[in-house]
Amino acid sequence: MMKSLVEERHENAREEIKQVARKQMAEKGTASVGLRAIARELGLTAPAIYRYFPSLDDLILALIVDGFNDLADALEIADTTQPRDDYYNRLMTVLLAYRTWALAHPTDFQLIYGNPIPGFHAPPEITVPAVQRGFVVVITILVEALQAGKAHPSPEYLNVPPTVERTFLDIIEKDGYPITPQMLYLGITCWTRIHGMIMLELFHHLGPTVGDTDAFYCAEIERTVKAMGLQPKT
Amino acid sequence: MMKSLVEERHENAREEIKQVARKQMAEKGTASVGLRAIARELGLTAPAIYRYFPSLDDLILALIVDGFNDLADALEIADTTQPRDDYYNRLMTVLLAYRTWALAHPTDFQLIYGNPIPGFHAPPEITVPAVQRGFVVVITILVEALQAGKAHPSPEYLNVPPTVERTFLDIIEKDGYPITPQMLYLGITCWTRIHGMIMLELFHHLGPTVGDTDAFYCAEIERTVKAMGLQPKT
DNA sequence: TGTACATCAGTGAACGCGCGTTCACTGATGTAC
DNA sequence: TGTACATCAGTGAACGCGCGTTCACTGATGTAC
């Protein structure tokens, strides 16, 4: 199925609009996206935008979906840069890529993980699976490491709280992932830890406190990955 | 120095305005505070607010300062509920209180740790010390535990990355706190971890994933506190 | 190759809205002699 | 106790602004015969 010329132009215009929206969010905060401001910067009038997005909310939703996919793409690509059987470096690389992406796209990160637009609420049926796609990358590495017998998490990471384990079992059953609750637990623990550091850094609370945020982040994820029993290849 | 009746009335009105502002933020998001909306709810006209706050930004700043102090108060009070020499329970209690406060005041928490108001930027000279006051509580417990010989952090928490240690030394020297870089490091590690879980929970990303967020949080902070070598009193 | 028509991108005016802030003002409350 | 004055809380009109969205429209671009 070939795209016609006019379809292609339409697509390009959509991308251009989203790009300008991202730029303006970066400058003035996620909450201040506006059709008129975008149109102005593009040298258009506001109603012209309606050729490409039926409303402002649709534009924002498109930005959010893009953000999720961008992040997941970045993680997947990062994973492929390491030898398949070097689980320690695969996980480290992916966790580093997560932060790198967040710092490079602070606005998209806030759009994904915050709630910055006043009247807007992203529908969970879009939001939740998109979040999941991101850390499937993390969990896959853990699963493969465990199957290869290369991960030996210390016991305090394997005792999943019973109520949490229930939820995990439900999720696993519903989605049919070939993983154990323990793996989910490890992955989500990674996730919450990096999330805290990144959020604080994005809002300028970590920098004044630790100075070298790179080093702080690396040390923490290294500790976490090692606690999960992964080791650098010797 | 006694407060006159009119000063007291003025003070009460300020509080009332802030209260309505908080309520409206809770309902429609932090970004949508508005003088006119507040005045409307109070049965006043918008210019009346100017009797009490010179501008909208001053109102917001007052809310932020209040938030910092409220949180710090809550932590300090939580700390006093435990026996002085039961360092494990003191730290656990304080970390639990941190989350409890955040969940009870989600709006204030976002106001403090996010950047949700479009045109507004809190001056760092107010922001940074206020953040610090919060985790001075945490660090104090760690310091006292260490002095009492009751804390034995595992080595990976004591090897502060050199560049980070430099910053800590500068901060310690400048503020004259009687603490070591290692203690700061432990405290801030606690802080970033709880922050990640809380932020994700506030924005409804953790709940769908782990179900019982209480249990998840407890398990993670217990792990962290134990990793720092604190033990429950037998 | 030329003509007739359909599709498309974008305009400009208008809608109704809410916003922060200013200004001169009105009553009511408190204070001093 | 009564009068004169100052302070205070709050009003109402107005300022200029930007916003999302609708509507009927104008040209330009592409397509079919």
Coordinates of C-alpha atoms (C1' of nucleotides) in Angstrom, one line a residue:
Chain A
M1 CA 0.0 0.0 0.0
M2 CA 1.7 3.1 -1.2
K3 CA 1.2 6.5 0.4
S4 CA 0.1 9.1 -2.0
L5 CA 1.9 12.4 -2.3
V6 CA -0.9 14.2 -0.4
E7 CA -0.9 11.7 2.4
E8 CA 2.8 12.1 2.8
R9 CA 2.6 15.9 2.9
H10 CA -0.2 15.6 5.5
E11 CA 2.0 13.3 7.6
N12 CA 4.9 15.7 7.3
A13 CA 2.8 18.6 8.5
R14 CA 1.6 16.6 11.5
E15 CA 5.2 15.9 12.4
E16 CA 6.1 19.5 12.0
I17 CA 3.3 20.6 14.3
K18 CA 4.2 18.1 16.9
Q19 CA 7.8 19.2 16.7
V20 CA 6.9 22.9 17.3
A21 CA 4.7 21.8 20.2
R22 CA 7.5 20.0 21.8
K23 CA 9.8 22.9 21.3
Q24 CA 7.4 25.3 22.9
M25 CA 6.7 22.9 25.8
A26 CA 10.4 22.8 26.4
E27 CA 10.6 26.5 26.5
K28 CA 7.5 27.4 28.5
G29 CA 6.5 24.2 30.3
T30 CA 4.3 21.4 29.3
A31 CA 1.2 23.1 30.6
S32 CA 1.4 25.9 28.1
V33 CA 0.9 24.2 24.8
G34 CA -1.5 26.2 22.7
L35 CA -2.8 25.9 19.2
R36 CA -2.5 29.5 18.5
A37 CA 1.1 29.7 19.7
I38 CA 2.0 26.8 17.5
A39 CA 0.3 28.2 14.5
R40 CA 2.0 31.5 15.0
E41 CA 5.4 29.9 15.1
L42 CA 4.6 28.0 11.9
G43 CA 3.4 31.2 10.2
L44 CA -0.1 29.9 10.0
T45 CA -3.4 30.9 11.5
A46 CA -4.9 28.8 14.3
P47 CA -7.7 27.1 12.3
A48 CA -5.2 25.7 9.9
I49 CA -4.1 23.2 12.6
Y50 CA -7.5 21.7 12.5
R51 CA -6.6 20.2 9.1
Y52 CA -4.2 18.0 11.0
F53 CA -5.6 17.4 14.5
P54 CA -9.3 17.4 15.3
S55 CA -8.6 19.2 18.6
L56 CA -5.8 20.3 21.0
D57 CA -6.4 17.2 23.2
D58 CA -5.7 14.9 20.2
L59 CA -2.4 16.8 19.6
I60 CA -1.4 16.2 23.2
L61 CA -2.4 12.6 23.1
A62 CA -0.3 12.1 20.0
L63 CA 2.7 13.7 21.8
I64 CA 2.3 11.3 24.7
V65 CA 2.0 8.2 22.5
D66 CA 5.1 9.4 20.6
G67 CA 6.9 9.8 23.9
F68 CA 6.2 6.4 25.1
N69 CA 7.3 4.8 21.9
D70 CA 10.5 7.0 21.6
L71 CA 11.5 5.9 25.1
A72 CA 10.8 2.2 24.5
D73 CA 12.7 2.4 21.2
A74 CA 15.7 4.0 22.9
L75 CA 15.8 1.2 25.5
E76 CA 15.5 -1.5 22.9
I77 CA 18.3 0.0 20.8
A78 CA 20.5 0.4 23.8
D79 CA 19.9 -3.3 24.7
T80 CA 21.1 -4.4 21.3
T81 CA 24.5 -2.7 21.7
Q82 CA 25.7 -5.3 24.2
P83 CA 26.5 -9.0 23.7
R84 CA 23.4 -11.1 24.3
D85 CA 25.0 -13.1 27.2
D86 CA 26.4 -10.1 29.0
Y87 CA 23.4 -9.6 31.2
Y88 CA 25.1 -7.2 33.6
N89 CA 26.1 -4.8 30.9
R90 CA 22.8 -5.1 29.0
L91 CA 20.9 -4.1 32.1
M92 CA 23.3 -1.3 33.0
T93 CA 23.2 0.0 29.5
V94 CA 19.4 0.0 29.4
L95 CA 19.1 1.8 32.7
L96 CA 21.6 4.4 31.6
A97 CA 19.7 4.9 28.4
Y98 CA 16.6 5.5 30.3
R99 CA 18.1 8.4 32.1
T100 CA 19.8 9.7 29.0
W101 CA 16.6 9.8 27.2
A102 CA 14.8 11.5 30.0
L103 CA 17.4 14.3 30.2
A104 CA 17.5 14.7 26.4
H105 CA 13.6 14.9 26.3
P106 CA 12.6 16.4 29.6
T107 CA 9.4 17.6 28.3
D108 CA 8.3 14.3 26.9
F109 CA 9.3 12.6 30.1
Q110 CA 7.1 14.9 32.1
L111 CA 4.3 14.4 29.6
I112 CA 4.5 10.7 30.1
Y113 CA 5.1 10.4 33.8
G114 CA 3.6 13.6 35.1
N115 CA 0.1 15.1 34.9
P116 CA 1.1 18.5 33.6
I117 CA -1.8 19.5 31.3
P118 CA -4.6 21.2 33.3
G119 CA -7.7 19.8 31.7
F120 CA -6.2 16.8 30.1
H121 CA -6.3 13.2 31.3
A122 CA -4.7 10.5 29.2
P123 CA -6.9 7.5 28.8
P124 CA -5.4 4.6 30.9
E125 CA -6.0 2.0 28.2
I126 CA -3.4 3.9 26.1
T127 CA -1.2 4.9 29.0
V128 CA -0.8 1.6 30.9
P129 CA 0.3 -0.7 28.1
A130 CA 2.7 2.0 26.8
V131 CA 4.3 2.2 30.2
Q132 CA 4.6 -1.5 30.3
R133 CA 6.3 -1.7 26.9
G134 CA 9.1 0.4 28.4
F135 CA 10.0 -2.0 31.1
V136 CA 9.4 -5.2 29.3
V137 CA 12.9 -4.4 28.0
V138 CA 14.2 -4.4 31.5
I139 CA 12.3 -7.5 32.6
T140 CA 13.3 -9.5 29.5
I141 CA 17.0 -9.1 30.4
L142 CA 16.3 -10.3 33.9
V143 CA 14.4 -13.2 32.7
E144 CA 17.1 -14.3 30.3
A145 CA 19.8 -13.9 32.9
L146 CA 17.8 -16.0 35.3
Q147 CA 17.2 -18.7 32.7
A148 CA 20.9 -18.7 32.0
G149 CA 21.6 -19.1 35.7
K150 CA 23.5 -15.9 35.8
A151 CA 21.3 -14.0 38.2
H152 CA 21.2 -14.8 41.9
P153 CA 19.2 -12.1 43.6
S154 CA 19.6 -11.8 47.3
P155 CA 16.6 -13.2 49.2
E156 CA 15.2 -9.9 50.2
Y157 CA 14.4 -9.2 46.5
L158 CA 12.7 -12.5 46.1
N159 CA 10.3 -12.3 48.9
V160 CA 7.5 -10.5 47.1
P161 CA 4.9 -9.1 49.5
P162 CA 1.9 -11.5 49.2
T163 CA -0.6 -8.9 48.0
V164 CA 1.8 -7.6 45.4
E165 CA 2.4 -11.1 44.2
R166 CA -1.3 -11.6 43.7
T167 CA -1.4 -8.6 41.4
F168 CA 1.6 -9.8 39.5
L169 CA 0.1 -13.2 39.0
D170 CA -3.0 -11.6 37.6
I171 CA -1.0 -9.4 35.2
I172 CA 1.0 -12.4 34.1
E173 CA -2.0 -14.5 33.5
K174 CA -3.9 -11.8 31.7
D175 CA -1.0 -10.7 29.4
G176 CA 0.5 -14.2 29.1
Y177 CA 4.1 -13.1 29.7
P178 CA 6.5 -15.9 30.3
I179 CA 7.8 -14.4 33.6
T180 CA 7.6 -15.0 37.3
P181 CA 6.4 -12.5 39.9
Q182 CA 9.9 -12.3 41.3
M183 CA 11.2 -11.0 38.0
L184 CA 8.4 -8.4 37.8
Y185 CA 9.3 -7.4 41.3
L186 CA 13.0 -6.9 40.5
G187 CA 12.2 -5.0 37.3
I188 CA 9.7 -2.7 39.0
T189 CA 12.1 -2.0 41.9
C190 CA 14.7 -0.9 39.3
W191 CA 12.1 1.2 37.7
T192 CA 11.0 3.1 40.9
R193 CA 14.6 3.7 41.9
I194 CA 15.7 5.3 38.6
H195 CA 12.5 7.2 38.4
G196 CA 13.1 8.9 41.7
M197 CA 16.6 10.1 40.7
I198 CA 15.5 11.2 37.3
M199 CA 12.4 13.1 38.5
L200 CA 14.4 14.9 41.2
E201 CA 17.1 15.8 38.6
L202 CA 14.6 17.1 36.1
F203 CA 13.1 19.4 38.6
H204 CA 16.5 20.6 39.7
H205 CA 16.5 19.2 43.2
L206 CA 19.2 16.6 42.8
G207 CA 21.8 18.7 41.1
P208 CA 22.3 21.2 44.0
T209 CA 22.5 18.3 46.4
V210 CA 24.9 15.8 44.9
G211 CA 26.7 17.9 42.2
D212 CA 27.7 15.1 39.8
T213 CA 24.3 13.6 39.1
D214 CA 25.9 11.2 36.5
A215 CA 28.1 9.6 39.1
F216 CA 25.3 9.4 41.7
Y217 CA 23.0 7.7 39.2
C218 CA 25.6 5.2 38.1
A219 CA 26.5 4.2 41.6
E220 CA 22.9 3.6 42.5
I221 CA 22.0 1.5 39.5
E222 CA 25.2 -0.4 39.8
R223 CA 24.3 -1.2 43.4
T224 CA 20.8 -2.2 42.4
V225 CA 21.9 -4.4 39.5
K226 CA 24.5 -6.2 41.6
A227 CA 22.0 -6.7 44.4
M228 CA 20.0 -8.6 41.8
G229 CA 22.9 -10.9 41.4
L230 CA 24.2 -9.9 38.0
Q231 CA 27.9 -9.6 37.6
P232 CA 30.1 -8.0 35.0
K233 CA 31.7 -10.6 32.7
T234 CA 35.2 -11.2 33.6
Chain B
M1 CA 4.3 42.0 70.7
M2 CA 0.5 41.4 70.6
K3 CA -1.3 41.0 67.4
S4 CA -4.1 43.5 67.0
L5 CA -7.6 42.4 66.0
V6 CA -7.2 43.7 62.5
E7 CA -3.9 41.9 62.0
E8 CA -5.4 38.7 63.2
R9 CA -8.4 39.1 60.8
H10 CA -6.0 39.8 58.0
E11 CA -4.0 36.7 58.9
N12 CA -7.1 34.5 58.9
A13 CA -8.2 35.8 55.6
R14 CA -4.8 34.9 54.1
E15 CA -5.2 31.4 55.4
E16 CA -8.7 31.1 54.1
I17 CA -7.5 32.2 50.6
K18 CA -4.7 29.7 50.7
Q19 CA -7.1 27.0 51.8
V20 CA -9.4 27.6 48.8
A21 CA -6.4 27.7 46.5
R22 CA -5.3 24.3 47.7
K23 CA -8.8 22.9 47.3
Q24 CA -9.1 24.1 43.8
M25 CA -5.6 22.8 42.9
A26 CA -6.6 19.4 44.2
E27 CA -9.7 19.5 42.0
K28 CA -8.4 20.8 38.8
G29 CA -4.6 20.5 38.9
T30 CA -1.8 22.7 40.3
A31 CA -1.5 24.6 37.0
S32 CA -5.0 26.0 37.2
V33 CA -4.8 28.2 40.3
G34 CA -6.5 31.5 39.5
L35 CA -7.3 34.6 41.5
R36 CA -10.7 35.0 40.0
A37 CA -11.7 31.4 40.7
I38 CA -10.6 31.7 44.3
A39 CA -12.4 35.0 44.7
R40 CA -15.6 33.5 43.2
E41 CA -15.5 30.6 45.6
L42 CA -15.1 33.0 48.6
G43 CA -18.0 35.1 47.4
L44 CA -15.6 38.0 46.7
T45 CA -14.5 39.9 43.6
A46 CA -11.0 39.3 42.3
P47 CA -9.5 42.6 43.3
A48 CA -10.3 41.9 46.9
I49 CA -7.6 39.3 46.9
Y50 CA -5.0 42.0 46.4
R51 CA -5.7 43.1 50.0
Y52 CA -3.9 39.9 51.1
F53 CA -1.5 39.0 48.4
P54 CA 0.3 41.5 46.1
S55 CA 0.1 39.1 43.2
L56 CA -0.8 35.6 42.1
D57 CA 2.9 34.6 42.2
D58 CA 3.1 35.6 45.8
L59 CA 0.2 33.4 46.6
I60 CA 1.8 30.5 44.9
L61 CA 5.1 31.1 46.7
A62 CA 3.3 31.2 50.0
L63 CA 1.7 27.8 49.2
I64 CA 5.1 26.3 48.3
V65 CA 6.7 27.6 51.5
D66 CA 3.8 26.2 53.5
G67 CA 4.1 22.9 51.8
F68 CA 7.8 22.5 52.7
N69 CA 7.2 23.4 56.3
D70 CA 4.2 21.1 56.6
L71 CA 6.1 18.2 55.3
A72 CA 9.1 18.9 57.5
D73 CA 6.8 19.3 60.5
A74 CA 5.1 16.0 59.8
L75 CA 8.5 14.2 59.6
E76 CA 9.7 15.8 62.8
I77 CA 6.5 14.8 64.6
A78 CA 6.7 11.2 63.3
D79 CA 10.3 11.0 64.6
T80 CA 9.3 11.9 68.1
T81 CA 6.8 9.0 68.3
Q82 CA 9.5 6.4 68.6
P83 CA 12.0 5.8 71.5
R84 CA 15.2 7.8 70.9
D85 CA 17.5 4.9 70.8
D86 CA 15.3 2.8 68.4
Y87 CA 17.0 4.0 65.3
Y88 CA 15.5 1.4 63.0
N89 CA 11.9 2.3 63.9
R90 CA 12.6 6.0 63.9
L91 CA 13.8 5.9 60.4
M92 CA 11.1 3.6 59.2
T93 CA 8.5 5.8 60.8
V94 CA 9.8 8.9 59.2
L95 CA 10.0 7.3 55.8
L96 CA 6.4 6.1 56.1
A97 CA 5.3 9.5 57.3
Y98 CA 6.9 11.0 54.2
R99 CA 4.7 9.0 51.9
T100 CA 1.6 9.4 54.1
W101 CA 2.0 13.1 53.9
A102 CA 2.5 13.0 50.1
L103 CA -0.6 11.0 49.6
A104 CA -2.7 13.2 51.9
H105 CA -1.4 16.3 50.2
P106 CA -0.8 15.3 46.6
T107 CA -1.2 18.9 45.4
D108 CA 1.3 20.4 47.8
F109 CA 3.7 17.6 47.0
Q110 CA 3.6 18.3 43.3
L111 CA 3.9 22.0 44.1
I112 CA 7.1 21.3 46.0
Y113 CA 8.7 18.7 43.9
G114 CA 7.3 19.4 40.4
N115 CA 7.3 22.4 38.3
P116 CA 3.6 22.6 37.5
I117 CA 2.8 26.3 37.3
P118 CA 3.4 27.5 33.7
G119 CA 5.0 31.0 34.3
F120 CA 6.2 30.4 37.8
H121 CA 9.7 29.6 39.0
A122 CA 10.3 29.4 42.7
P123 CA 13.5 31.2 43.7
P124 CA 16.1 28.5 44.6
E125 CA 17.3 30.5 47.7
I126 CA 13.9 29.6 49.2
T127 CA 13.5 26.2 47.6
V128 CA 16.9 24.6 48.3
P129 CA 17.1 25.2 52.1
A130 CA 13.4 24.1 52.4
V131 CA 14.1 20.8 50.7
Q132 CA 17.1 20.3 53.0
R133 CA 15.1 20.9 56.1
G134 CA 13.0 17.9 55.2
F135 CA 15.8 15.4 55.0
V136 CA 17.8 16.8 57.8
V137 CA 15.3 14.7 59.8
V138 CA 16.4 11.6 58.0
I139 CA 20.1 12.3 58.2
T140 CA 19.9 13.2 61.9
I141 CA 18.6 9.7 62.7
L142 CA 21.4 8.1 60.6
V143 CA 24.0 10.3 62.4
E144 CA 22.8 9.4 65.8
A145 CA 22.6 5.7 65.0
L146 CA 26.1 5.7 63.7
Q147 CA 27.4 7.6 66.7
A148 CA 25.7 5.0 68.9
G149 CA 27.4 2.3 67.0
K150 CA 24.1 0.9 65.8
A151 CA 24.5 1.4 62.1
H152 CA 26.7 -0.7 60.0
P153 CA 26.1 0.2 56.4
S154 CA 27.3 -2.4 53.8
P155 CA 30.4 -1.1 52.0
E156 CA 28.7 -0.3 48.7
Y157 CA 26.8 2.5 50.5
L158 CA 30.0 3.9 52.0
N159 CA 32.0 4.3 48.9
V160 CA 30.7 7.7 47.9
P161 CA 31.7 8.5 44.3
P162 CA 34.6 11.0 44.5
T163 CA 32.9 13.9 42.7
V164 CA 29.8 13.5 44.8
E165 CA 31.9 13.4 47.9
R166 CA 33.4 16.7 46.9
T167 CA 30.0 18.4 46.7
F168 CA 29.0 16.9 50.0
L169 CA 32.2 18.2 51.7
D170 CA 31.4 21.7 50.3
I171 CA 27.9 21.6 51.6
I172 CA 28.9 20.3 55.0
E173 CA 31.6 23.0 55.3
K174 CA 29.2 25.8 54.1
D175 CA 26.3 24.8 56.4
G176 CA 28.4 23.6 59.3
Y177 CA 26.4 20.3 59.7
P178 CA 28.1 17.8 62.0
I179 CA 27.8 15.0 59.5
T180 CA 30.0 13.0 57.2
P181 CA 29.7 12.6 53.4
Q182 CA 28.7 9.0 54.0
M183 CA 25.7 10.0 56.0
L184 CA 24.6 12.5 53.5
Y185 CA 25.0 9.8 50.8
L186 CA 22.9 7.3 52.8
G187 CA 20.2 9.9 53.4
I188 CA 19.9 11.0 49.9
T189 CA 19.8 7.5 48.6
C190 CA 16.8 6.9 50.9
W191 CA 15.3 10.1 49.6
T192 CA 15.6 9.3 45.9
R193 CA 14.1 5.8 46.4
I194 CA 11.0 6.9 48.2
H195 CA 10.6 9.8 45.9
G196 CA 10.4 7.5 42.9
M197 CA 7.8 5.3 44.4
I198 CA 5.7 8.2 45.6
M199 CA 5.8 10.1 42.3
L200 CA 4.8 7.1 40.3
E201 CA 2.0 6.4 42.8
L202 CA 0.8 10.0 42.7
F203 CA 0.5 9.9 38.9
H204 CA -1.3 6.6 39.0
H205 CA 1.5 4.5 37.4
L206 CA 2.4 2.4 40.3
G207 CA -1.1 1.3 41.4
P208 CA -2.0 -0.5 38.3
T209 CA 1.3 -2.3 38.3
V210 CA 1.8 -3.5 41.8
G211 CA -1.7 -3.3 43.3
D212 CA -0.9 -2.9 47.0
T213 CA 1.3 0.1 46.9
D214 CA 1.5 0.2 50.7
A215 CA 3.1 -3.2 50.9
F216 CA 5.4 -2.4 48.0
Y217 CA 6.6 0.8 49.6
C218 CA 7.1 -0.8 53.0
A219 CA 9.1 -3.7 51.6
E220 CA 11.4 -1.3 49.7
I221 CA 12.1 1.0 52.6
E222 CA 12.6 -1.9 54.9
R223 CA 15.2 -3.3 52.5
T224 CA 16.9 0.1 52.2
V225 CA 17.0 0.7 56.0
K226 CA 18.4 -2.7 56.6
A227 CA 21.0 -2.3 53.9
M228 CA 22.2 0.7 56.0
G229 CA 22.8 -1.6 58.8
L230 CA 19.9 -0.6 61.1
Q231 CA 18.1 -3.4 62.9
P232 CA 14.8 -3.6 64.7
K233 CA 15.3 -3.7 68.5
T234 CA 15.0 -7.2 69.8
Chain C
dT1 C1' -2.8 18.5 -24.6
dG2 C1' -6.6 21.0 -22.8
dT3 C1' -10.6 21.5 -20.2
dA4 C1' -13.8 20.7 -16.1
dC5 C1' -14.1 19.4 -11.8
dA6 C1' -12.9 17.8 -7.1
dT7 C1' -9.9 18.0 -3.4
dC8 C1' -7.0 20.2 -0.6
dA9 C1' -4.5 23.9 2.5
dG10 C1' -5.2 27.8 4.5
dT11 C1' -7.5 32.4 5.6
dG12 C1' -10.0 36.0 8.3
dA13 C1' -13.7 37.2 11.0
dA14 C1' -16.2 36.1 14.8
dC15 C1' -18.1 33.4 19.1
dG16 C1' -17.6 33.4 24.1
dC17 C1' -14.6 32.7 27.5
dG18 C1' -11.5 33.5 31.6
dC19 C1' -7.5 35.6 33.0
dG20 C1' -4.3 39.2 36.1
dT21 C1' -4.1 43.7 37.2
dT22 C1' -5.3 49.0 37.9
dC23 C1' -8.2 52.4 39.5
dA24 C1' -11.4 55.4 41.7
dC25 C1' -15.0 54.5 44.7
dT26 C1' -18.1 53.3 48.8
dG27 C1' -19.4 51.9 53.3
dA28 C1' -18.2 50.0 57.5
dT29 C1' -15.2 49.6 61.4
dG30 C1' -12.1 51.4 64.7
dT31 C1' -9.7 55.4 67.1
dA32 C1' -8.7 59.9 69.3
dC33 C1' -10.0 63.8 71.7
Chain D
dT1 C1' -20.7 60.2 75.5
dG2 C1' -20.5 62.3 71.2
dT3 C1' -18.2 63.9 67.2
dA4 C1' -14.4 64.0 63.5
dC5 C1' -11.3 61.5 61.3
dA6 C1' -8.4 57.6 59.6
dT7 C1' -8.1 53.1 58.4
dC8 C1' -9.8 49.2 56.4
dA9 C1' -12.4 45.6 53.3
dG10 C1' -14.4 45.2 49.4
dT11 C1' -16.8 46.8 44.9
dG12 C1' -17.5 47.5 40.0
dA13 C1' -15.9 48.9 35.8
dA14 C1' -12.4 48.7 32.7
dC15 C1' -7.6 47.5 30.5
dG16 C1' -5.6 44.3 27.2
dC17 C1' -4.6 39.8 26.6
dG18 C1' -4.7 34.9 24.8
dC19 C1' -7.3 31.1 24.3
dG20 C1' -10.1 26.8 21.5
dT21 C1' -13.3 26.4 18.2
dT22 C1' -16.8 27.4 14.2
dC23 C1' -17.8 29.0 9.9
dA24 C1' -18.0 30.4 5.2
dC25 C1' -14.6 31.6 2.0
dT26 C1' -10.6 31.7 -1.5
dG27 C1' -6.9 30.0 -4.2
dA28 C1' -4.0 26.5 -5.4
dT29 C1' -3.0 21.8 -6.5
dG30 C1' -4.1 17.5 -8.4
dT31 C1' -7.1 14.3 -11.3
dA32 C1' -10.1 12.4 -15.0
dC33 C1' -11.7 12.3 -19.5

